[in-house]
Coordinates of C-alpha atoms in Angstrom, one line a residue:
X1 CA -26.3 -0.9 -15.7
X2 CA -24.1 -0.2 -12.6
X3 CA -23.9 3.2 -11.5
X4 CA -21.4 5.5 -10.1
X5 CA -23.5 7.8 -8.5
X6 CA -23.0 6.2 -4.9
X7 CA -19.2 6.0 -5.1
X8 CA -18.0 8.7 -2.2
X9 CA -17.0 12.5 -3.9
X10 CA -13.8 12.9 -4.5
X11 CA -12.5 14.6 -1.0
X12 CA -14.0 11.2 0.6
X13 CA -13.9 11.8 4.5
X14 CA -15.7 8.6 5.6
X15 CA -13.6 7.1 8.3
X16 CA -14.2 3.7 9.2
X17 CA -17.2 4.1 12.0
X18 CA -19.1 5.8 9.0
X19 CA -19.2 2.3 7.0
X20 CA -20.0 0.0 10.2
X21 CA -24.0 -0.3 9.2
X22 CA -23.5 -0.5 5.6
X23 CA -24.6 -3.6 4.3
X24 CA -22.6 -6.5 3.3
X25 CA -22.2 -7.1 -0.1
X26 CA -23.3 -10.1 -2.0
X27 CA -21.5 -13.8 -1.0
X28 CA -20.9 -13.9 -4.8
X29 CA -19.5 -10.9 -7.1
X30 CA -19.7 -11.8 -11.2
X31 CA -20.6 -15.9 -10.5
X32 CA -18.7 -17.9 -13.2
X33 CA -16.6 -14.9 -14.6
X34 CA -13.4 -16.1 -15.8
X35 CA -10.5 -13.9 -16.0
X36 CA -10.0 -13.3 -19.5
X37 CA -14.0 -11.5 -19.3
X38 CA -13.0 -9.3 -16.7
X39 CA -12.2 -5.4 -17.3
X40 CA -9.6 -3.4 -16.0
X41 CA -9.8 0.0 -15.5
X42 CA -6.3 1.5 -14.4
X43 CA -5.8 4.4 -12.2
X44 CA -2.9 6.9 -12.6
X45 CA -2.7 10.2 -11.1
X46 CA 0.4 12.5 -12.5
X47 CA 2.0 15.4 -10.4
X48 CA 5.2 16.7 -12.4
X49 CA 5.6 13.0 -14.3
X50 CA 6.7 13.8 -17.6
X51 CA 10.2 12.1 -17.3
X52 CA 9.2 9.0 -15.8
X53 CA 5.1 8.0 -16.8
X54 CA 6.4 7.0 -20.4
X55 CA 8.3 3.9 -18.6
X56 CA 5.5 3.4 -16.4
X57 CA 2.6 3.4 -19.7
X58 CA 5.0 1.2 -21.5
X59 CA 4.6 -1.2 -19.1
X60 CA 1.0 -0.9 -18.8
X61 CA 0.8 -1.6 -22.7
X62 CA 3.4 -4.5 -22.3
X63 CA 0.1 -6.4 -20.3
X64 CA -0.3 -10.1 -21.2
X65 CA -3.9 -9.2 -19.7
X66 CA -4.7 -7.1 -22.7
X67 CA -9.0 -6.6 -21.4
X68 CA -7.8 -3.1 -20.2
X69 CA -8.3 0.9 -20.4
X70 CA -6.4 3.3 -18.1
X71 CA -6.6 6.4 -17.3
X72 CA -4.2 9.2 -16.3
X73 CA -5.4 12.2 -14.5
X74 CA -3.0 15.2 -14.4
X75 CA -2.8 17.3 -11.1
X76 CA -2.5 20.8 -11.7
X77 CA -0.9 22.5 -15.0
X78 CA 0.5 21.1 -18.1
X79 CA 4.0 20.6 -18.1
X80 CA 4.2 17.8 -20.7
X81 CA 2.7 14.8 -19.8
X82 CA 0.2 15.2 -22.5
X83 CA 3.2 14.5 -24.8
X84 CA 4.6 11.6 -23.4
X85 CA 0.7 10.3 -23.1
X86 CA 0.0 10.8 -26.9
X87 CA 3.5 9.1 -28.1
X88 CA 2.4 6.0 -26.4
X89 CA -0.3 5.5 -28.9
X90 CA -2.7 3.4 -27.5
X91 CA -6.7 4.0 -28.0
X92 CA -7.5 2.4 -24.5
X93 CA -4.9 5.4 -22.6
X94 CA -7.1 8.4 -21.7
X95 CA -5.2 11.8 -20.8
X96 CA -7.6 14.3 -18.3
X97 CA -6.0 17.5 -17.3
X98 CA -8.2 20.4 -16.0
X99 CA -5.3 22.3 -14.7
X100 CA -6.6 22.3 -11.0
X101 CA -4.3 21.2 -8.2
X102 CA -5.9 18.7 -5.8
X103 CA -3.4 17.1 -4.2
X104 CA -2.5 13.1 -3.8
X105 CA -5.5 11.1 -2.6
X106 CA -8.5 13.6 -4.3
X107 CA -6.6 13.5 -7.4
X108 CA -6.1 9.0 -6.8
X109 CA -9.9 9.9 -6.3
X110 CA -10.5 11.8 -9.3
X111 CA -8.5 8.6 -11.6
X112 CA -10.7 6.2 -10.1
X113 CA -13.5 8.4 -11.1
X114 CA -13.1 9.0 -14.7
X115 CA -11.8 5.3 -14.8
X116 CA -14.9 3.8 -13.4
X117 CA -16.9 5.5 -16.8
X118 CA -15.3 2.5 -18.5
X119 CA -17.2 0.1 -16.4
X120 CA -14.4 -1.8 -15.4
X121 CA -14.6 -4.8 -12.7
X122 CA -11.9 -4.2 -11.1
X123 CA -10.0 -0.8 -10.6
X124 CA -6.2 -0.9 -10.6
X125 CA -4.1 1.8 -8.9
X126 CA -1.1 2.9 -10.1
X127 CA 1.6 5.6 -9.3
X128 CA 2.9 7.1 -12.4
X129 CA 6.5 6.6 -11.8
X130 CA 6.1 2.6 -10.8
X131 CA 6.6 -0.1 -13.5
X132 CA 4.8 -2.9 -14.2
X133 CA 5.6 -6.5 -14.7
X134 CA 3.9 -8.1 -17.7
X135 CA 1.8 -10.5 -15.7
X136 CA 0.3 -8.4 -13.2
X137 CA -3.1 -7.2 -14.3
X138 CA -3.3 -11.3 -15.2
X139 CA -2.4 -12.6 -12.2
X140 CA -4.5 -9.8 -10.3
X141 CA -7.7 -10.6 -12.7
X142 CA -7.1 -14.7 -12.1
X143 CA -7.2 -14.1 -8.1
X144 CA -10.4 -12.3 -8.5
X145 CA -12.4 -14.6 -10.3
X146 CA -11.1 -17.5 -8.2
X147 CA -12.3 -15.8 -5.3
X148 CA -15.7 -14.2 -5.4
X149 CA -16.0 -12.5 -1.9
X150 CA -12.0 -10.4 -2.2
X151 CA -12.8 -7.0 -2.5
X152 CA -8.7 -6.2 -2.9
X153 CA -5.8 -8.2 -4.0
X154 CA -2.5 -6.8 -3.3
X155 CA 0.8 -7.7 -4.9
X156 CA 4.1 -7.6 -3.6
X157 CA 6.9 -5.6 -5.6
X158 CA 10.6 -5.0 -6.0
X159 CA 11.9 -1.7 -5.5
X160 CA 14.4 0.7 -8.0
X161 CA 15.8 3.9 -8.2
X162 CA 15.3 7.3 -10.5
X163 CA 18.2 5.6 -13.0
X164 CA 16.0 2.0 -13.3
X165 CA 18.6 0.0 -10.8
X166 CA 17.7 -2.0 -8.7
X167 CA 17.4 -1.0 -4.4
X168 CA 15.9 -4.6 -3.4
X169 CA 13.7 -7.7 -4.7
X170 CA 11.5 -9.5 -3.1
X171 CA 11.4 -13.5 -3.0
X172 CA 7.5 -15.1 -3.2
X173 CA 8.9 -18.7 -4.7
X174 CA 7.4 -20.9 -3.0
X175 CA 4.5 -19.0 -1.7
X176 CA 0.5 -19.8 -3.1
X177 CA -1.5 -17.1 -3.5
X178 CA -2.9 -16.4 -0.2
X179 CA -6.6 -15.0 1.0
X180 CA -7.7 -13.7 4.2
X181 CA -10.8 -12.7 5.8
X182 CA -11.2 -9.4 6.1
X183 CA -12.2 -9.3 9.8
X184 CA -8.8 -11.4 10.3
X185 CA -6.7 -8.6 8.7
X186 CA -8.6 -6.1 10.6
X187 CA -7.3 -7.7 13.7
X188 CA -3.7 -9.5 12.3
X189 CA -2.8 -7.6 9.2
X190 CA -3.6 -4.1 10.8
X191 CA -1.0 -5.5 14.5
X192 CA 1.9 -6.0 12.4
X193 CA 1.5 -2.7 9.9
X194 CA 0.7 -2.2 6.2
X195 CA 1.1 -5.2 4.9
X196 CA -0.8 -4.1 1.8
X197 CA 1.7 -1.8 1.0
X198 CA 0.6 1.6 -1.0
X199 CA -1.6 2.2 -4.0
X200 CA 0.5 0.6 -6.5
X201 CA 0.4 -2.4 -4.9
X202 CA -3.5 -2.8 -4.9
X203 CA -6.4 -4.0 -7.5
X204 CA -9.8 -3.5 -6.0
X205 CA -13.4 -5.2 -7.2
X206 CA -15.0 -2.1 -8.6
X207 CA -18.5 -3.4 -6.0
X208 CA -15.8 -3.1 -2.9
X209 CA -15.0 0.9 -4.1
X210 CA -19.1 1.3 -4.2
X211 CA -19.4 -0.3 -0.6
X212 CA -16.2 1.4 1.3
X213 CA -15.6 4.6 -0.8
X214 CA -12.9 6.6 -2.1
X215 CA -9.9 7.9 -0.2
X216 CA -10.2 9.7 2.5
X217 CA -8.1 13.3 1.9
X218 CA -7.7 14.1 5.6
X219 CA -5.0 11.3 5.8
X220 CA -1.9 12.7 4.4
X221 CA 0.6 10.0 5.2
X222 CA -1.5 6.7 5.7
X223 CA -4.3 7.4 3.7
X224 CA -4.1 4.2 1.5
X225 CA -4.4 1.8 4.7
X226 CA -7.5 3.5 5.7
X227 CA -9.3 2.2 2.8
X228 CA -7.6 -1.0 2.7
X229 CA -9.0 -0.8 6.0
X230 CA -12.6 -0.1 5.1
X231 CA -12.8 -2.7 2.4
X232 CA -11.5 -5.3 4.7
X233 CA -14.5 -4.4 6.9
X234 CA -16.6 -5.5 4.2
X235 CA -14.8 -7.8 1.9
X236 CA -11.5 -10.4 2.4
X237 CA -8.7 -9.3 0.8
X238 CA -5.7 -11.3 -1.2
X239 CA -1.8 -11.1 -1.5
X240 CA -0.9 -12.9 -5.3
X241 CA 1.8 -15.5 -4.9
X242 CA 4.8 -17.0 -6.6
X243 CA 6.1 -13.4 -8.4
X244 CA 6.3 -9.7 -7.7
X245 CA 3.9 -7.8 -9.9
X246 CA 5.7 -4.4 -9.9
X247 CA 9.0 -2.0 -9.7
X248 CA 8.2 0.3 -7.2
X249 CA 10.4 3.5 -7.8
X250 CA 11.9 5.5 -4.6
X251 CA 13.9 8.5 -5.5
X252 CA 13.7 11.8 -3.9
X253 CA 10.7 13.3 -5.8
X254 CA 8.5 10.5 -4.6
X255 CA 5.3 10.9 -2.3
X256 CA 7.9 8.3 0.3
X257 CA 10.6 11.1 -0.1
X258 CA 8.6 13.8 0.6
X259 CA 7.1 15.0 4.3
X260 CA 10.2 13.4 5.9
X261 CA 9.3 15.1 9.4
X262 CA 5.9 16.1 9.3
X263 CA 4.1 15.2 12.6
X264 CA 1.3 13.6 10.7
X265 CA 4.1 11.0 9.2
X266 CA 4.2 10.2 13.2
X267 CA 0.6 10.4 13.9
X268 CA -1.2 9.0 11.0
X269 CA -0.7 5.2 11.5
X270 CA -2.2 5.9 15.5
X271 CA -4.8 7.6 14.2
X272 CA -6.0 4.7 11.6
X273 CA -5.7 1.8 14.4
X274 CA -7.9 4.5 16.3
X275 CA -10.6 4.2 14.0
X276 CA -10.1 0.5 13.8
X277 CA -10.5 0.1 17.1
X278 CA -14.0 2.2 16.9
X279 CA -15.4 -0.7 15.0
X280 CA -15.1 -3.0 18.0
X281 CA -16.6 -3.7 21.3
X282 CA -15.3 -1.4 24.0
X283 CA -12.9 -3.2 26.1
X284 CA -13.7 -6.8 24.1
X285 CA -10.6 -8.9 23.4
X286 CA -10.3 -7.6 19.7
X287 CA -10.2 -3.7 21.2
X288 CA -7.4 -4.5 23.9
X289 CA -5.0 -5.5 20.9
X290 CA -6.1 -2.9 18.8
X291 CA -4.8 -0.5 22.2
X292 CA -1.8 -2.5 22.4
X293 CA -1.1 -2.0 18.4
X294 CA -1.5 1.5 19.2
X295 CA 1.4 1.3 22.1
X296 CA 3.7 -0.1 19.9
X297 CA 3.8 2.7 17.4
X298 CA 4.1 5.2 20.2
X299 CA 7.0 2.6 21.2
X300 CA 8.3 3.2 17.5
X301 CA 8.0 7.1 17.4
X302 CA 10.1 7.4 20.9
X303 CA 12.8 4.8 19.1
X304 CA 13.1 7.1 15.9
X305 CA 13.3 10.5 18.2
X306 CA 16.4 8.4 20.0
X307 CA 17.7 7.7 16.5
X308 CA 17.2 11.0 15.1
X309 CA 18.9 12.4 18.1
X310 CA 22.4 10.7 17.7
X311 CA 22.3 12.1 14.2
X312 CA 21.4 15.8 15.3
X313 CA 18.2 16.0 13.3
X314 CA 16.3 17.9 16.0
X315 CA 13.6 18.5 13.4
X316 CA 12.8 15.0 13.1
X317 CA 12.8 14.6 16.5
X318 CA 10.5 17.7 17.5
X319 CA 8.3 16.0 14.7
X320 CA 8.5 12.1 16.5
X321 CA 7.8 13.7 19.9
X322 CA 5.0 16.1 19.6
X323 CA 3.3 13.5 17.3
X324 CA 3.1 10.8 19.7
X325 CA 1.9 13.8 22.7
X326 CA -0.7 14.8 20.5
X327 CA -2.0 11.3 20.3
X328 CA -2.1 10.3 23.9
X329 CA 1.8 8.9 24.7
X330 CA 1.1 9.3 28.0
X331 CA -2.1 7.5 28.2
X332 CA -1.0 4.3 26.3
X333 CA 2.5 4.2 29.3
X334 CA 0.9 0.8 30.3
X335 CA 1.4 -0.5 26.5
X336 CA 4.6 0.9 25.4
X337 CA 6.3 0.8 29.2
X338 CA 6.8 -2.7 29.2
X339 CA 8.2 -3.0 25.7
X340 CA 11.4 -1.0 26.6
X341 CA 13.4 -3.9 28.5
X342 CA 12.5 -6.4 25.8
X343 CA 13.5 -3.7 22.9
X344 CA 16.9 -3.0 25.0
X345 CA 17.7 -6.9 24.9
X346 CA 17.1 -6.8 21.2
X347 CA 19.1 -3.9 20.7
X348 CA 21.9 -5.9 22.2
X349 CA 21.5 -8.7 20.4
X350 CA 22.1 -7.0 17.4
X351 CA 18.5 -7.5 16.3
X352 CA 15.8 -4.5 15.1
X353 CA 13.8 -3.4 18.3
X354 CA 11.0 -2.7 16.5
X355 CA 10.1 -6.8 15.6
X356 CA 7.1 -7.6 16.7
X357 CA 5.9 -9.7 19.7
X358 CA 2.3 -9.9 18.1
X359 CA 1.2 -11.9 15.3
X360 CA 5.1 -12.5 14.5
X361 CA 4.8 -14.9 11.9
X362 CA 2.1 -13.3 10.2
X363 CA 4.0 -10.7 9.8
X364 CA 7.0 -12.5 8.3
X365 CA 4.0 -15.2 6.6
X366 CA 2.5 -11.2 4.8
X367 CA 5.8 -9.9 4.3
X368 CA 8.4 -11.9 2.5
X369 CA 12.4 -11.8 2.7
X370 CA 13.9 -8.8 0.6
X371 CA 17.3 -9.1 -1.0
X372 CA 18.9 -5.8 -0.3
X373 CA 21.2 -4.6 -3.1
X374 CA 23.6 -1.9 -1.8
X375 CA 24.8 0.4 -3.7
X376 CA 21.9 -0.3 -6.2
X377 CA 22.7 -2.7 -9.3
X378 CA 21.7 -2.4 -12.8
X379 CA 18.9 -5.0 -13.8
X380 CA 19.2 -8.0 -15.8
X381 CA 18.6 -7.8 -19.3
X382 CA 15.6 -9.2 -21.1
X383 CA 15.8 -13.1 -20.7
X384 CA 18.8 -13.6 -19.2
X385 CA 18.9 -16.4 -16.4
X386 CA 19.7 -15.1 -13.0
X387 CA 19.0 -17.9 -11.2
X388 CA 20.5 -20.9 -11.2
X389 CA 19.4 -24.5 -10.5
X390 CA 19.3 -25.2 -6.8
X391 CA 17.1 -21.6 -6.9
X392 CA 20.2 -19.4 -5.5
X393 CA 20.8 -15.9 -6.6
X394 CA 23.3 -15.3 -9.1
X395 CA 22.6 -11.6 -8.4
X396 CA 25.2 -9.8 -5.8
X397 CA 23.5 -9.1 -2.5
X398 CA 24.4 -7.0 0.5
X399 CA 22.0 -8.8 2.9
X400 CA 19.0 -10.4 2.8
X401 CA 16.5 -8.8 5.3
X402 CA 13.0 -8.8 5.9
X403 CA 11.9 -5.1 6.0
X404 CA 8.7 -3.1 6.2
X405 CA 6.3 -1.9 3.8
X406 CA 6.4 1.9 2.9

């Protein structure tokens, strides 16, 4: 019987040179499991969700993948998410609520916990204000058991508001699931940002959480790309094709709304490629773009201070500046220096200085085109046909623009 005893405690701290002599898990995971045998043990942790987790659990129950328990962990006191848990009524939903206030990653950490008592195979997190598709914990589970060494599958998602409308939807048509070796995304994945997206975007094999460990609570902003991180260290990881497997909802009380100009919004990301960059060989090829990665996000954080100072947001910009001074601006010149003319021509052109020179179309191969809806639309209703033959969009559009992961 598998054990959670050597799963990281819940205020994880392991950065990524912690994990670089563990050793590497089994070439095969479950041999011959097929996807209706595997377990899923979901992941919720609530701060202040009452008005929105009853949309999020009804999709949960909605599942085609019905092999499933879940999970939802309350952080801090009562304030009536019991209630909303209890009029879902379903046997495999467990309420825990101690009344302690732990904050977002140890209380993700605490949800995997208590989930992982179920003996699930795989673990899947989930914010309690997104909404899932009713395929997703299917085509999650079929990924999996296709492919024995991914340690994480990651789905992309549309995006909607507080009132259910949607803000933009991806387009995957066309696109096969894709797998790639974790050492690949270390070095490709990690140049061109998180394209893993957050924690609602991610299934993980339960053996990957017992080789990398929790998440680390240090990391306030970027915390979920560390352990993406670490598990890529050990495992290859997978992006599900052909349909988005979530809503992902952003309204003001979101963790995305909140910490707008904290310095570790502007420091976080540096920090993570730091670590990266501490797995490799000191001044080997892999290390150089690892420094150059960490240029470019300096390069970023002077482009938002300039942006934030045409608007007059001087706390956003003391924020952007002292960030990237804390974390060696001026010792990475040589990286971002050069990027300014090319930036400048961009910025003429009409086109977003902040495309990348590296890795370019794996960035656009990770991250597909988004049709932006603005203002925000209503959604379809159940069944109706919004596209029509030729595989157009019926749906009106503002633009369609390829744009970053939160």
């Amino acid at each position: 019987e598998r054990s959670i005893d050597r799963v990281a405690p819940i205020t994880s701290t392991c950065p990524m040179s912690s994990i670089t002599n563990v050793p590497r898990p089994p070439r095969l995971a479950h041999p011959g499991q097929g996807p209706g045998s595997m377990r899923v043990g979901i992941a919720i942790p609530a701060y202040r969700s009452a008005d929105l987790i009853g949309r999020t659990l009804q999709s949960v129950v909605a599942q085609r993948h019905e092999n499933w328990t879940c999970v939802v962990v309350n952080d801090g006191a009562e304030e009536g998410t019991r209630q909303v848990v209890e009029r879902i009524g379903d046997s495999r939903v467990r309420y825990v609520c101690d009344g302690a206030r732990r904050g977002q990653f140890a209380n993700f950490n605490r949800a995997i916990l208590e989930v992982l008592r179920d003996n699930p195979d795989v673990i899947r997190l989930l914010c309690s204000d997104d909404v899932l598709y009713p395929d997703d914990l299917g085509d999650m589970v079929r990924v999996f058991a296709t492919h024995a060494r991914v340690g994480l599958v990651a789905t992309h998602y549309d995006a909607i508001d507080a009132d259910d409308r949607l803000i933009f939807r991806v387009d995957v048509r066309g696109r096969d699931d894709l797998v790639m070796r974790g050492r690949d995304y270390l070095l490709k994945g990690v140049a061109v940002g998180n394209t893993i997206g957050g924690p609602s975007s991610v299934a993980i094999r339960r053996e990957a959480i017992e080789t990398a460990g929790l998440f680390d609570t240090r990391v306030n902003h970027s915390g979920e790309a560390d352990l993406w991180h670490r598990i890529a260290n050990l495992w290859d990881v997978a992006w599900v094709g052909h349909r988005a497997g979530l809503q992902y909802r952003i309204h003001a009380a979101s963790v995305t709304g909140r910490g707008q100009y904290s310095i570790a919004k502007f420091t976080d990301q540096i920090q993570l490629v730091r670590r990266v960059a501490s797995t490799e060989a000191v001044l080997g090829g892999r290390w150089w773009i690892h420094q150059y990665t960490i240029g470019r996000l300096h390069s970023l954080n002077l482009q938002l201070a300039v942006a934030l100072m045409r608007r007059r947001e001087w706390q956003g910009v003391r924020a952007a500046l002292l960030g990237s001074l804390r974390e060696g601006l001026l010792f990475y010149a040589p990286f971002w220096i050069p990027r300014l003319p090319y930036q400048l021509i961009q910025g003429l052109r009409g086109q977003s200085p902040s495309r990348r020179l590296l890795w370019r179309r794996v960035h656009e191969h990770l991250q597909p085109p988004r049709t932006i809806f603005s203002p925000p639309i209503a959604q379809p209703t159940p069944g109706e046909d919004t596209t029509p033959a030729g595989g157009g969009d019926r749906m009106p559009r503002a633009s369609v623009a390829e744009v970053g992961k939160r």
